[in-house]
PDB file of C-alpha atoms and ligand atoms in Angstrom:
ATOM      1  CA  UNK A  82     -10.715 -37.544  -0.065  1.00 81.00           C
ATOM      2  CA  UNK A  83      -7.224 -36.374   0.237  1.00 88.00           C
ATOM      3  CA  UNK A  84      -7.978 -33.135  -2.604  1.00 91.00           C
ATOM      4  CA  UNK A  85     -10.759 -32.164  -0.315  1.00 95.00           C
ATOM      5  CA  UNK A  86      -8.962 -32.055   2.735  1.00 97.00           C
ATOM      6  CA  UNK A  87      -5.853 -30.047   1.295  1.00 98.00           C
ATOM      7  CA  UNK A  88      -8.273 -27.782   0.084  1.00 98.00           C
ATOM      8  CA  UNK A  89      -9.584 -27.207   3.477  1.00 98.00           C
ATOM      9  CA  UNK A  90      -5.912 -27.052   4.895  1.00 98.00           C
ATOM     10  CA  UNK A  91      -5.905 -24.113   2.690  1.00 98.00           C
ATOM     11  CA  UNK A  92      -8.909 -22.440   3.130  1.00 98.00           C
ATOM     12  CA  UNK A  93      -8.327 -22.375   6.894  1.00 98.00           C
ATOM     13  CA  UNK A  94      -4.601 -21.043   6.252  1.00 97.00           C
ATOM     14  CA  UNK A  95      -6.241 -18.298   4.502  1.00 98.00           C
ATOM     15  CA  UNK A  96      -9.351 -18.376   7.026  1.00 97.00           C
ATOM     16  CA  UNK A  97      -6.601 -17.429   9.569  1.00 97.00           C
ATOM     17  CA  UNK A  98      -8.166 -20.258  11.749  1.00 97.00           C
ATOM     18  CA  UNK A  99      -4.791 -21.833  13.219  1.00 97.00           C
ATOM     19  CA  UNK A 100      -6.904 -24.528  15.351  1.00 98.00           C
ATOM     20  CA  UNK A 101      -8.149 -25.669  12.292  1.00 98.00           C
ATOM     21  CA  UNK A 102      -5.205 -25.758  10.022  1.00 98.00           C
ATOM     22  CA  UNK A 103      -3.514 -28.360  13.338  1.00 98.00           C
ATOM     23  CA  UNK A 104      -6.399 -30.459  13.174  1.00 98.00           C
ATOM     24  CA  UNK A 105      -6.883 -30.940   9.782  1.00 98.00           C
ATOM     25  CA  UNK A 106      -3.042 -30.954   9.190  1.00 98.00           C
ATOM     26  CA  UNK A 107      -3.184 -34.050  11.695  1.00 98.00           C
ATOM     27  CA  UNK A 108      -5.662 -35.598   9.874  1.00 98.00           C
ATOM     28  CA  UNK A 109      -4.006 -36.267   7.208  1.00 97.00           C
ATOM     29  CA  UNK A 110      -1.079 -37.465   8.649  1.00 96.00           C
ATOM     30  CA  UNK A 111      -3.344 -39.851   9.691  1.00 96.00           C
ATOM     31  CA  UNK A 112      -4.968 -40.404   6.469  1.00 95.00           C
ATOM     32  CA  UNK A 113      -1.489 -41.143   5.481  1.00 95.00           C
ATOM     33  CA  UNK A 114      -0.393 -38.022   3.618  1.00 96.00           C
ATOM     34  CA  UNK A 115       3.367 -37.451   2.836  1.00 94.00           C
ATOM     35  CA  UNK A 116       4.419 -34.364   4.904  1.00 94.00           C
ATOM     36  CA  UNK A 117       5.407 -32.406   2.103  1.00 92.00           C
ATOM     37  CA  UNK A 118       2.754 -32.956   0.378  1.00 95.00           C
ATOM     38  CA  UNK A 119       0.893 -31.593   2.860  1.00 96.00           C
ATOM     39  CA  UNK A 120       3.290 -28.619   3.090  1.00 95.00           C
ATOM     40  CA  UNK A 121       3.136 -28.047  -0.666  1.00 93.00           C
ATOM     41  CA  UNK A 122      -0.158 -28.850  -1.564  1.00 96.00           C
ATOM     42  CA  UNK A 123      -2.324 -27.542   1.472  1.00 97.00           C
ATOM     43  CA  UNK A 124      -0.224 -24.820   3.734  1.00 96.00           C
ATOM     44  CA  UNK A 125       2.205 -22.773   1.141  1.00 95.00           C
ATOM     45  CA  UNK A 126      -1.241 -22.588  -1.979  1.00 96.00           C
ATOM     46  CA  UNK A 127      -2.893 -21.067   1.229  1.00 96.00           C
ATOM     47  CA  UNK A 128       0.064 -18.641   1.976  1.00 95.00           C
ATOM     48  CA  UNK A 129       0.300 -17.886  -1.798  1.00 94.00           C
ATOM     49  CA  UNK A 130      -3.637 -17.148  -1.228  1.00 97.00           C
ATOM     50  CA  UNK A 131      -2.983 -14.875   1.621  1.00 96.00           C
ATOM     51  CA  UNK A 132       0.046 -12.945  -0.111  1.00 95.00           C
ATOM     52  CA  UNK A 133      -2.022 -11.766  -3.191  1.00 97.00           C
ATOM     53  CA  UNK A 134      -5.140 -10.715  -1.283  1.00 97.00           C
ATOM     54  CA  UNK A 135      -2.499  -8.845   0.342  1.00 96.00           C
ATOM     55  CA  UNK A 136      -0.832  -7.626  -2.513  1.00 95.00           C
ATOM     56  CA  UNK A 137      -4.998  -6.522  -3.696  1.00 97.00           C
ATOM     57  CA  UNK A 138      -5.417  -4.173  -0.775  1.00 97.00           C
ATOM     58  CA  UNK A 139      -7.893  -7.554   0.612  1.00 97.00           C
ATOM     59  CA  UNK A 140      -5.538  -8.227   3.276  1.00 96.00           C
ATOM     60  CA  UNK A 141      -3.368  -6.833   6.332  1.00 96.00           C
ATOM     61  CA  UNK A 142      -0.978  -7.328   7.899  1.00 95.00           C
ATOM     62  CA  UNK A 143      -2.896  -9.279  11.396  1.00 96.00           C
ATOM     63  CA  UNK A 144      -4.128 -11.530   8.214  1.00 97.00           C
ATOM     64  CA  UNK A 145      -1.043 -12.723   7.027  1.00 95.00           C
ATOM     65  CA  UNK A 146       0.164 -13.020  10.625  1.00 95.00           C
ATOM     66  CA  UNK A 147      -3.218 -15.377  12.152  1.00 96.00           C
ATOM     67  CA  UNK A 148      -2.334 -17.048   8.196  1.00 96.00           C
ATOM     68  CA  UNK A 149       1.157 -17.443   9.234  1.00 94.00           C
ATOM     69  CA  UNK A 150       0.588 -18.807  12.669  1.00 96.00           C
ATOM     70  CA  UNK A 151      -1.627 -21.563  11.215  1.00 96.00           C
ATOM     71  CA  UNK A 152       1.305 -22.527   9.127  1.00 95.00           C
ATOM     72  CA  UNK A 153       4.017 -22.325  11.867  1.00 95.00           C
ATOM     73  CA  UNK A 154       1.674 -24.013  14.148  1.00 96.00           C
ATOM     74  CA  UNK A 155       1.486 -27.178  11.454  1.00 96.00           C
ATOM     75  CA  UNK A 156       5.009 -27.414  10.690  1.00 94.00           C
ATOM     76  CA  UNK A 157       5.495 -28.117  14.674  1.00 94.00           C
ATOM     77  CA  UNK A 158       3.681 -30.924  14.024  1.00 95.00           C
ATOM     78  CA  UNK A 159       4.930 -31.690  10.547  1.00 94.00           C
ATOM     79  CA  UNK A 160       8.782 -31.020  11.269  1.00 90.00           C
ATOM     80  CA  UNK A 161       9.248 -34.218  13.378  1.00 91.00           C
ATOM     81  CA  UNK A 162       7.627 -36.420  10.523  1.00 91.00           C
ATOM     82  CA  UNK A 163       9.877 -34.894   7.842  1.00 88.00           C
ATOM     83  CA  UNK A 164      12.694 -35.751  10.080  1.00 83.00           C
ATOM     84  CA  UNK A 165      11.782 -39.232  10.809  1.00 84.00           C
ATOM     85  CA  UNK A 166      11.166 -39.918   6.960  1.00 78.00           C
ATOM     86  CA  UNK A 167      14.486 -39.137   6.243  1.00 70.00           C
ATOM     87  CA  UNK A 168      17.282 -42.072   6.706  1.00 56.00           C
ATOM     88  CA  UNK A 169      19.500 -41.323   9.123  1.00 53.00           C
ATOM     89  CA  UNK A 170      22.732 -40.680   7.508  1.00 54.00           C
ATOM     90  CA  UNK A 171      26.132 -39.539   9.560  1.00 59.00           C
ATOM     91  CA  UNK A 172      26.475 -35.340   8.981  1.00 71.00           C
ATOM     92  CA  UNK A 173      27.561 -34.730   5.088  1.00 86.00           C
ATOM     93  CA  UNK A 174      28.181 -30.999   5.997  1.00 94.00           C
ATOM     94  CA  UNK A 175      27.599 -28.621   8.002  1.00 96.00           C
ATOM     95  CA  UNK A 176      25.364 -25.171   7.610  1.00 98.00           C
ATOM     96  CA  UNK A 177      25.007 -21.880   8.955  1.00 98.00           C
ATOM     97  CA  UNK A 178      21.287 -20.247   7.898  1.00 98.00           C
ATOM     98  CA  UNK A 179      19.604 -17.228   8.589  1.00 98.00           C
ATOM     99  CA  UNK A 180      16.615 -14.501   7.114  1.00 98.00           C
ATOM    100  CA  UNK A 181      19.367 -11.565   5.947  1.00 98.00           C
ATOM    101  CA  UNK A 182      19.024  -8.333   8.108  1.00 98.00           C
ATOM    102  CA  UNK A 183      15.765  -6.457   7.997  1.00 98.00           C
ATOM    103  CA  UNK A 184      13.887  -9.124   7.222  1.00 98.00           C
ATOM    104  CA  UNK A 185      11.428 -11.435   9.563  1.00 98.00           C
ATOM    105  CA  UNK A 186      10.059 -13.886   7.438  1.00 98.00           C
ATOM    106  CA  UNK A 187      10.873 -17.269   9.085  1.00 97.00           C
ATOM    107  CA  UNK A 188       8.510 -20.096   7.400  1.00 96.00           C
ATOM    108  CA  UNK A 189      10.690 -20.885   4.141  1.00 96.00           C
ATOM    109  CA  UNK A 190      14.065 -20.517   5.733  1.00 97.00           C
ATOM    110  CA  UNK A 191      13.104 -22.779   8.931  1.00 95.00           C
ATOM    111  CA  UNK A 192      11.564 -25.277   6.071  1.00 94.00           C
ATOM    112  CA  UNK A 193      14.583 -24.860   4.199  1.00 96.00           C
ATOM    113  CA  UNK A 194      16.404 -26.001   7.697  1.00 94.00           C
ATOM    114  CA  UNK A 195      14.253 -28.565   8.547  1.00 91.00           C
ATOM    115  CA  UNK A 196      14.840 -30.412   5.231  1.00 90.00           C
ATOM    116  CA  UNK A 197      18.905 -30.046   5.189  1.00 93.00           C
ATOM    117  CA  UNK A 198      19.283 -31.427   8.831  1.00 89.00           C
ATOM    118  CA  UNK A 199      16.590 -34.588   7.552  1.00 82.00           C
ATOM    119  CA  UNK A 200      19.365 -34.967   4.730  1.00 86.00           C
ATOM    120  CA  UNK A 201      22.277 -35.258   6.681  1.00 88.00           C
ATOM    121  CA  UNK A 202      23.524 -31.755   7.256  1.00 93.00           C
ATOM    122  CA  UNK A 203      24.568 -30.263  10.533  1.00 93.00           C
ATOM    123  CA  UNK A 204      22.337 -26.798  10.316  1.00 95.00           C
ATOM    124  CA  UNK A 205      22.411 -24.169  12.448  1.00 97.00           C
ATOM    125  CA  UNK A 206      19.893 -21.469  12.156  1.00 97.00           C
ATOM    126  CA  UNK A 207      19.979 -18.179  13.274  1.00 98.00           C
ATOM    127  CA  UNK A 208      16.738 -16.896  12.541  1.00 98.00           C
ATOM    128  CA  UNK A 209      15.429 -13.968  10.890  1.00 98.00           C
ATOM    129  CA  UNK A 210      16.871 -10.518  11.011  1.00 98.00           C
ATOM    130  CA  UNK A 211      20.289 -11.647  10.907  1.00 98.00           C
ATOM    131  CA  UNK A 212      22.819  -8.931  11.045  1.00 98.00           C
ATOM    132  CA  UNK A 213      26.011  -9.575   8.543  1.00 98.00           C
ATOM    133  CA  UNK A 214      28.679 -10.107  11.911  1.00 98.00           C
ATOM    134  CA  UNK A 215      26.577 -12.858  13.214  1.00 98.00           C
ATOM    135  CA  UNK A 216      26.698 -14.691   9.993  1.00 98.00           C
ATOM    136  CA  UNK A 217      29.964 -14.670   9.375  1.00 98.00           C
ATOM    137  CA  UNK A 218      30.974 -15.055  13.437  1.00 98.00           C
ATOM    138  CA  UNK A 219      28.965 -18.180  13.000  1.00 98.00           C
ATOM    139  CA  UNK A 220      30.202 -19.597  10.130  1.00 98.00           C
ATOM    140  CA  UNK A 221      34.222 -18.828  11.741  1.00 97.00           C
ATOM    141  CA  UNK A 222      32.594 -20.670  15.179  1.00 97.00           C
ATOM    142  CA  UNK A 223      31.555 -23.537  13.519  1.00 97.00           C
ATOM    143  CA  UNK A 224      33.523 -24.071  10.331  1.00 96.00           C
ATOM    144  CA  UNK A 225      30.463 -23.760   8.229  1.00 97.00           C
ATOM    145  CA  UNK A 226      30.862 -25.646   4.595  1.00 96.00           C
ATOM    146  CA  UNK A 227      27.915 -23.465   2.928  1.00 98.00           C
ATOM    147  CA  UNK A 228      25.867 -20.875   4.344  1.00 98.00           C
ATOM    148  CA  UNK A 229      22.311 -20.236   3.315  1.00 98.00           C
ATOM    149  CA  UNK A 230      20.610 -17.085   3.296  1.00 98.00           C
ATOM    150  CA  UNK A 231      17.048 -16.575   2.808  1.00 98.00           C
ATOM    151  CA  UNK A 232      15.477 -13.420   1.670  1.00 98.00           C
ATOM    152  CA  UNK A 233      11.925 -12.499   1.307  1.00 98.00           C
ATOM    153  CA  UNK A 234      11.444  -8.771   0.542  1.00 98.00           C
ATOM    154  CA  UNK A 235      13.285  -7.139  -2.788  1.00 98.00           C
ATOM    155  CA  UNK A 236      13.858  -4.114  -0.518  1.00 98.00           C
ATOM    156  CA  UNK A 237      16.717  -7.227   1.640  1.00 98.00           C
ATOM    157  CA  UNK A 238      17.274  -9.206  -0.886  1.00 98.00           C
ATOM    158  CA  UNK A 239      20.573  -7.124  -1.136  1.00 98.00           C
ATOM    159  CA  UNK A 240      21.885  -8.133   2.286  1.00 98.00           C
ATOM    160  CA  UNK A 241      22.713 -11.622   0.476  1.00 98.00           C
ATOM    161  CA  UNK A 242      25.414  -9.905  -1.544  1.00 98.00           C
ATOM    162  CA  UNK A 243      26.371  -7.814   1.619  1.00 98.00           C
ATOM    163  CA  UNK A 244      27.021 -11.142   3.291  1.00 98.00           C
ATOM    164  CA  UNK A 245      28.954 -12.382   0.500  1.00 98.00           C
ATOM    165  CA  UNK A 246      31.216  -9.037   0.126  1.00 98.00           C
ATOM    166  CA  UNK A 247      31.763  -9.307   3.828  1.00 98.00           C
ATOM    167  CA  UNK A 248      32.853 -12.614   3.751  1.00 98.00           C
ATOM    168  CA  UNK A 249      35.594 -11.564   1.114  1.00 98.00           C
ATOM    169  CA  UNK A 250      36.463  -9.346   3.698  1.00 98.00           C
ATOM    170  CA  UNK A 251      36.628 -12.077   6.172  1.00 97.00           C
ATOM    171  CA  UNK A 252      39.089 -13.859   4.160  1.00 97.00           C
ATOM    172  CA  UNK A 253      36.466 -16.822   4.618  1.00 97.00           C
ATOM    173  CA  UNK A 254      34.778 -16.983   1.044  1.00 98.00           C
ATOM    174  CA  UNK A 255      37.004 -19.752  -0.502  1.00 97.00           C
ATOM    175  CA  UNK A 256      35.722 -21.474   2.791  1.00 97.00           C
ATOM    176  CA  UNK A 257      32.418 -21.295   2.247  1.00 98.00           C
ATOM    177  CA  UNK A 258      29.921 -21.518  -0.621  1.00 98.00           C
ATOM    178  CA  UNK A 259      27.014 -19.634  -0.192  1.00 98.00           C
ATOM    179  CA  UNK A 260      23.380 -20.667  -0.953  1.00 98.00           C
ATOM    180  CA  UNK A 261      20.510 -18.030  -1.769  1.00 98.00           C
ATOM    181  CA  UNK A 262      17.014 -18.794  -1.884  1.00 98.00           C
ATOM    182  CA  UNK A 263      13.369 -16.573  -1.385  1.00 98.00           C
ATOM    183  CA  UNK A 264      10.274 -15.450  -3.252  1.00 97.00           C
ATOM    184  CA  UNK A 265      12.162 -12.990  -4.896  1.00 98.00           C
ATOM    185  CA  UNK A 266      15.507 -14.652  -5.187  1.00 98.00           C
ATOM    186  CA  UNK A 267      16.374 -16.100  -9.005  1.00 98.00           C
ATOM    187  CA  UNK A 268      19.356 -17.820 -10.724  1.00 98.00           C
ATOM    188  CA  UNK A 269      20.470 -14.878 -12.529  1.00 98.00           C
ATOM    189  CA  UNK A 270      20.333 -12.839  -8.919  1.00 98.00           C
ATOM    190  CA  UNK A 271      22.515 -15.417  -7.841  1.00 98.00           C
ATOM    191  CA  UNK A 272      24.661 -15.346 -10.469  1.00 98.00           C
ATOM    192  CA  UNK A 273      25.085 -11.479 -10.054  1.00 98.00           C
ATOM    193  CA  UNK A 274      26.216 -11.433  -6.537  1.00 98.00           C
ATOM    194  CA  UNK A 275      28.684 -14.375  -6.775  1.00 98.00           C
ATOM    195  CA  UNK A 276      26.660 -16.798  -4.594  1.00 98.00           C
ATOM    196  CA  UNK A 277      27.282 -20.554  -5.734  1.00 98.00           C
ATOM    197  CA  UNK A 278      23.880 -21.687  -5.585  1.00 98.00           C
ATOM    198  CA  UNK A 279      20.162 -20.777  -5.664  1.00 98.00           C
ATOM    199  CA  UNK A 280      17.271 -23.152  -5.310  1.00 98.00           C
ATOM    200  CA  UNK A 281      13.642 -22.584  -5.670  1.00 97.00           C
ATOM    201  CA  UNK A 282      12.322 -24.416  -2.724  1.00 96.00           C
ATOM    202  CA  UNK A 283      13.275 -26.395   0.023  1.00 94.00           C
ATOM    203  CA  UNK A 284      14.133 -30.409  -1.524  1.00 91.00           C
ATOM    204  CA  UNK A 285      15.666 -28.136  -4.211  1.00 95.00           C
ATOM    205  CA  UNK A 286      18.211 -26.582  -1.267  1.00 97.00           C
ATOM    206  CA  UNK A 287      18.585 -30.229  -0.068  1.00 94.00           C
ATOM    207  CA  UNK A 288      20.246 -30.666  -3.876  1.00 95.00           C
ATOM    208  CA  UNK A 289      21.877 -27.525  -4.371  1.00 98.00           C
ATOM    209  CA  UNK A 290      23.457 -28.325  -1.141  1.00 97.00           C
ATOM    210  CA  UNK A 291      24.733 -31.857  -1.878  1.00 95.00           C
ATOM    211  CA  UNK A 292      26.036 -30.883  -5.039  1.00 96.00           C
ATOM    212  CA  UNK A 293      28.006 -28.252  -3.817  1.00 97.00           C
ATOM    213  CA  UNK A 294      29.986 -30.555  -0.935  1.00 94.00           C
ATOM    214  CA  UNK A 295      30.540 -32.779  -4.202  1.00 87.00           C
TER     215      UNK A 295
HETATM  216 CO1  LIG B 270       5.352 -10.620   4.061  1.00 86.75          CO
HETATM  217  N1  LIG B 270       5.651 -10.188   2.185  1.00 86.75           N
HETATM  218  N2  LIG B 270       5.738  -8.764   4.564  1.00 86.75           N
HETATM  219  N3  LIG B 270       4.872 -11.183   5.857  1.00 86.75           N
HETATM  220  N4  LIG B 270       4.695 -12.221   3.300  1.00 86.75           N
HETATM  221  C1  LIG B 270       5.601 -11.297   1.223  1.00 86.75           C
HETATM  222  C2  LIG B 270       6.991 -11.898   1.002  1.00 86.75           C
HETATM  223  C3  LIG B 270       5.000 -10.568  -0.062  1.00 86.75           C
HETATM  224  C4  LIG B 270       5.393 -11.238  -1.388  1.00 86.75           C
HETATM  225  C5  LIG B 270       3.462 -10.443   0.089  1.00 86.75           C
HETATM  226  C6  LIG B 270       2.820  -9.735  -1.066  1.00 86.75           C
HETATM  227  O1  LIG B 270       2.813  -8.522  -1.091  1.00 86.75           O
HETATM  228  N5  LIG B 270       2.281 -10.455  -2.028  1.00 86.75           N
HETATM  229  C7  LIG B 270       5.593  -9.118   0.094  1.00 86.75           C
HETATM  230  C8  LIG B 270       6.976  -8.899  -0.522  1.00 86.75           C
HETATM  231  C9  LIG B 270       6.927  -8.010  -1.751  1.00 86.75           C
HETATM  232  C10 LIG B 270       8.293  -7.799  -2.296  1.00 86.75           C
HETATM  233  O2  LIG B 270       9.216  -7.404  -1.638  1.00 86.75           O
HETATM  234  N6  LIG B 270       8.413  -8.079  -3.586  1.00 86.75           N
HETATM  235  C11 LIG B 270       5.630  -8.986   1.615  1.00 86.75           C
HETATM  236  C12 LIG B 270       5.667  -7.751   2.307  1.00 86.75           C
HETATM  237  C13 LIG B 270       5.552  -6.504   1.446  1.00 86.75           C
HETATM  238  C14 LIG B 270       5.798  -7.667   3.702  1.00 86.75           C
HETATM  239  C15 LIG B 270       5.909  -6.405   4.559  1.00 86.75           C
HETATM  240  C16 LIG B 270       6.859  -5.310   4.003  1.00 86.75           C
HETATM  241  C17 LIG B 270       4.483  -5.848   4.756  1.00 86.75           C
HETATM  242  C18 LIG B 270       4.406  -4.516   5.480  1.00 86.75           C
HETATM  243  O3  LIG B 270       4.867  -4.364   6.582  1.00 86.75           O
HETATM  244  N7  LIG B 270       3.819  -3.565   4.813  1.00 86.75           N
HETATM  245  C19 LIG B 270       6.423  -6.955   5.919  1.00 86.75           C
HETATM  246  C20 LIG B 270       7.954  -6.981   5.990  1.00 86.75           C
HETATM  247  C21 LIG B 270       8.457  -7.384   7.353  1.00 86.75           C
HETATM  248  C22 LIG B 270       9.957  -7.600   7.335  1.00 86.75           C
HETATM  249  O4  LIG B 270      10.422  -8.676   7.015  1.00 86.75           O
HETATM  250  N8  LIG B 270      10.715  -6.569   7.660  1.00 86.75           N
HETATM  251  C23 LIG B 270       5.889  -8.357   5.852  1.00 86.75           C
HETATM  252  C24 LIG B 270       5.547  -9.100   6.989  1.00 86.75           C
HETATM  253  C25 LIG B 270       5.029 -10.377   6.976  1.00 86.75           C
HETATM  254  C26 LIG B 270       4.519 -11.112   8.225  1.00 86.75           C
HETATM  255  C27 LIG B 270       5.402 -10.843   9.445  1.00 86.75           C
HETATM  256  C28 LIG B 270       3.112 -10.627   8.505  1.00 86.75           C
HETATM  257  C29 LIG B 270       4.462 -12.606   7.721  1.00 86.75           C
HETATM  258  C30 LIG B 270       5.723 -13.444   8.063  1.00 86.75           C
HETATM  259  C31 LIG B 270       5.529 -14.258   9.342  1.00 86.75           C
HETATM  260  C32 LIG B 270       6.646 -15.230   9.596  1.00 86.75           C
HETATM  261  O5  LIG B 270       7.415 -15.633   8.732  1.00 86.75           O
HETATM  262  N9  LIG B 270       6.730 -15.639  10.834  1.00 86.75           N
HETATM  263  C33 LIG B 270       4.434 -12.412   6.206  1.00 86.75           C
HETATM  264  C34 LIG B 270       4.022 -13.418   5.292  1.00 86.75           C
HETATM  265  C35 LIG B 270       3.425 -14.667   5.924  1.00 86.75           C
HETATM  266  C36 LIG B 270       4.159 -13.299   3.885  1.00 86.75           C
HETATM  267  C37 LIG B 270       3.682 -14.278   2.783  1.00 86.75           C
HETATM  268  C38 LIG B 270       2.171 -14.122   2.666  1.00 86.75           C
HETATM  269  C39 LIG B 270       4.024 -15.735   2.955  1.00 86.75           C
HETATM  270  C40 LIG B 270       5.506 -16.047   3.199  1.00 86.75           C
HETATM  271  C41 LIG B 270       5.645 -17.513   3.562  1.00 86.75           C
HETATM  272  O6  LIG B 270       5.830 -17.859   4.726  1.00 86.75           O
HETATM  273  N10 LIG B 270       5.476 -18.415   2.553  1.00 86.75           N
HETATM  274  C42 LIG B 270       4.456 -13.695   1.516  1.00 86.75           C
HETATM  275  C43 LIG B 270       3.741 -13.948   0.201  1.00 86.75           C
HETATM  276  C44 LIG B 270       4.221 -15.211  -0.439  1.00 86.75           C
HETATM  277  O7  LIG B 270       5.385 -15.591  -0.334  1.00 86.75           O
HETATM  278  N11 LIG B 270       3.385 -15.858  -1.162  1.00 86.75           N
HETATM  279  C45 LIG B 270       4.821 -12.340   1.960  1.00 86.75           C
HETATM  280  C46 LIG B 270       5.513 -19.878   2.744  1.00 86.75           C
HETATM  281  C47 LIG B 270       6.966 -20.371   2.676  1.00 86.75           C
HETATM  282  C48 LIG B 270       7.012 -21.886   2.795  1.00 86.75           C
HETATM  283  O8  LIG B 270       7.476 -20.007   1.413  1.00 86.75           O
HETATM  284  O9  LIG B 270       8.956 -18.211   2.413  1.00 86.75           O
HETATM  285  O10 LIG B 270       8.674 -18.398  -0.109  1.00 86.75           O
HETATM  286  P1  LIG B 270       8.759 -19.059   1.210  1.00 86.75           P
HETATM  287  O11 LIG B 270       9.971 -20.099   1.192  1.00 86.75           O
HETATM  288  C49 LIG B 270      10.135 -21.045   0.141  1.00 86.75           C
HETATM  289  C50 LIG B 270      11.011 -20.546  -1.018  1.00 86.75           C
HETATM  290  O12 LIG B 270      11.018 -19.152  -1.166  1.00 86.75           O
HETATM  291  C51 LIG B 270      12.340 -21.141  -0.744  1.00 86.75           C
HETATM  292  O13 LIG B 270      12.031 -22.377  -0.133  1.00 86.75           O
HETATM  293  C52 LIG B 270      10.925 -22.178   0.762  1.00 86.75           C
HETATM  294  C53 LIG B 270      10.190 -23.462   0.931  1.00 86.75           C
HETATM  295  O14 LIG B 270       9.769 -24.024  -0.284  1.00 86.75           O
HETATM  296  N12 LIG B 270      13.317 -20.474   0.123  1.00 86.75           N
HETATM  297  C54 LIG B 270      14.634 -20.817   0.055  1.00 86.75           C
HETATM  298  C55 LIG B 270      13.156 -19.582   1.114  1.00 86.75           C
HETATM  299  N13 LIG B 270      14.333 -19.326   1.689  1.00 86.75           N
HETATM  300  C56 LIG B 270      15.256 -20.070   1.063  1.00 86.75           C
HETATM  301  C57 LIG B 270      16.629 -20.197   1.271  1.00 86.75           C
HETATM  302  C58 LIG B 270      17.338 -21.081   0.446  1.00 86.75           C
HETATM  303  C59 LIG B 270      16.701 -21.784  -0.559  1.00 86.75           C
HETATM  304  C60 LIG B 270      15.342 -21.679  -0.771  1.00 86.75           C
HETATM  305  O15 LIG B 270      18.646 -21.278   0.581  1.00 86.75           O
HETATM  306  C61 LIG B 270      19.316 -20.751   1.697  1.00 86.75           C
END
């Protein structure tokens, strides 16, 4: 039963069993699965999971590491498919994305990634820990249409509106529109700092991003 096996894609995220979260991530491919179903019903309920037991004093941080790993491990076998499903459609922009400075969490942003270039879009991704020069170097380099930056923490969610202010400085914000997503990210954050778009999750980046080349 498909229910079952999510639930045991989850379990074993939270199990911090990486082995287990390929196989049974591989599984249901085969069972026939949609990818992001996968993702959203089986790995990120399983990170959730591993954040709150966290959050509790349950966890540390090896366990949402080994929980982490099991995810990162399944998206290398989940990223191709997401790709494939995707029509092939000439680039319809081009991105520059990154985790802000001071901040290493890499599974939503490379998602976020994955699903623009599937769509169409030309993304380059920095990575996590991005300093504010590299982002905007990047974005001169390549003539970036929007940039995306992901945060995860509250304590760097603030390097999205450094990015922004330094791109004023740049003389490269009417350039570029700027995308913000993260955990702790919101429309009204958004709207404070001046970025042009926020989305929730990563087919609602794939939106935000269309909408905003028009
Ligand atoms: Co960290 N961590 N972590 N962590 N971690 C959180 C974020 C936390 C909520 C856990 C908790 O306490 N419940 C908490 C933040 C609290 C806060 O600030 N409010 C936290 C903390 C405190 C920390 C440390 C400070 C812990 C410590 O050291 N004491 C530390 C900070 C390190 C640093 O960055 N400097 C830390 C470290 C880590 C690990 C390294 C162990 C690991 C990351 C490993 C890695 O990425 N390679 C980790 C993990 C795994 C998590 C949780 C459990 C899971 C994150 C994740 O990958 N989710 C997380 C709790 C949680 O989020 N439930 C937590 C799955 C992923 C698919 O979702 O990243 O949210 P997410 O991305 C989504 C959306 O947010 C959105 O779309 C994505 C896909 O749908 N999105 C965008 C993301 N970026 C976007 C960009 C966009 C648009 C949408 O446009 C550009």
């Amino acid at each position: 039963m498909p229910e079952d096996l999510l639930a045991k894609i989850t379990e074993s995220v939270i199990g911090g069993e990486p082995e287990t979260v390929v196989a049974l991530t591989r599984q249901a491919l085969e069972m026939g699965l949609e990818p992001m179903e996968i993702i959203n019903r089986g790995l990120v309920p399983g990170m959730d999971i591993a954040g709150e037991k966290f959050s509790r004093g349950e966890f540390f941080l090896p366990h949402l590491l080994i929980a982490a790993k099991g995810m990162q491990n399944a998206m290398d076998l989940l990223e191709p498919e997401l790709v494939a499903r995707q029509q092939a459609i000439s680039s319809v922009g081009t991105v520059v994305i990154g985790t802000v400075q001071g901040d290493i969490h890499e599974i939503g942003k490379s998602l976020v990634g994955t699903m623009l270039s599937a769509n169409g879009f030309k993304v380059h991704d920095l990575g996590v820990d991005v300093s504010i020069e590299n982002f905007v170097v990047k974005i001169e380099e390549t003539g970036a249409n929007i940039v995306g930056l992901s945060a995860l923490l509250t304590t760097t969610m603030v390097g999205q509106r450094e990015v922004i202010e330094a791109l004023i400085e740049a003389g490269l914000r009417d350039l570029v529109k700027v995308l913000v997503g993260g955990a702790p990210i919101n429309q009204s954050w958004a709207d404070e700092i001046g970025a042009d778009g926020y989305a929730e999750d990563a087919m609602g980046a794939v939106q935000v991003a269309q909408e905003l080349l028009g």
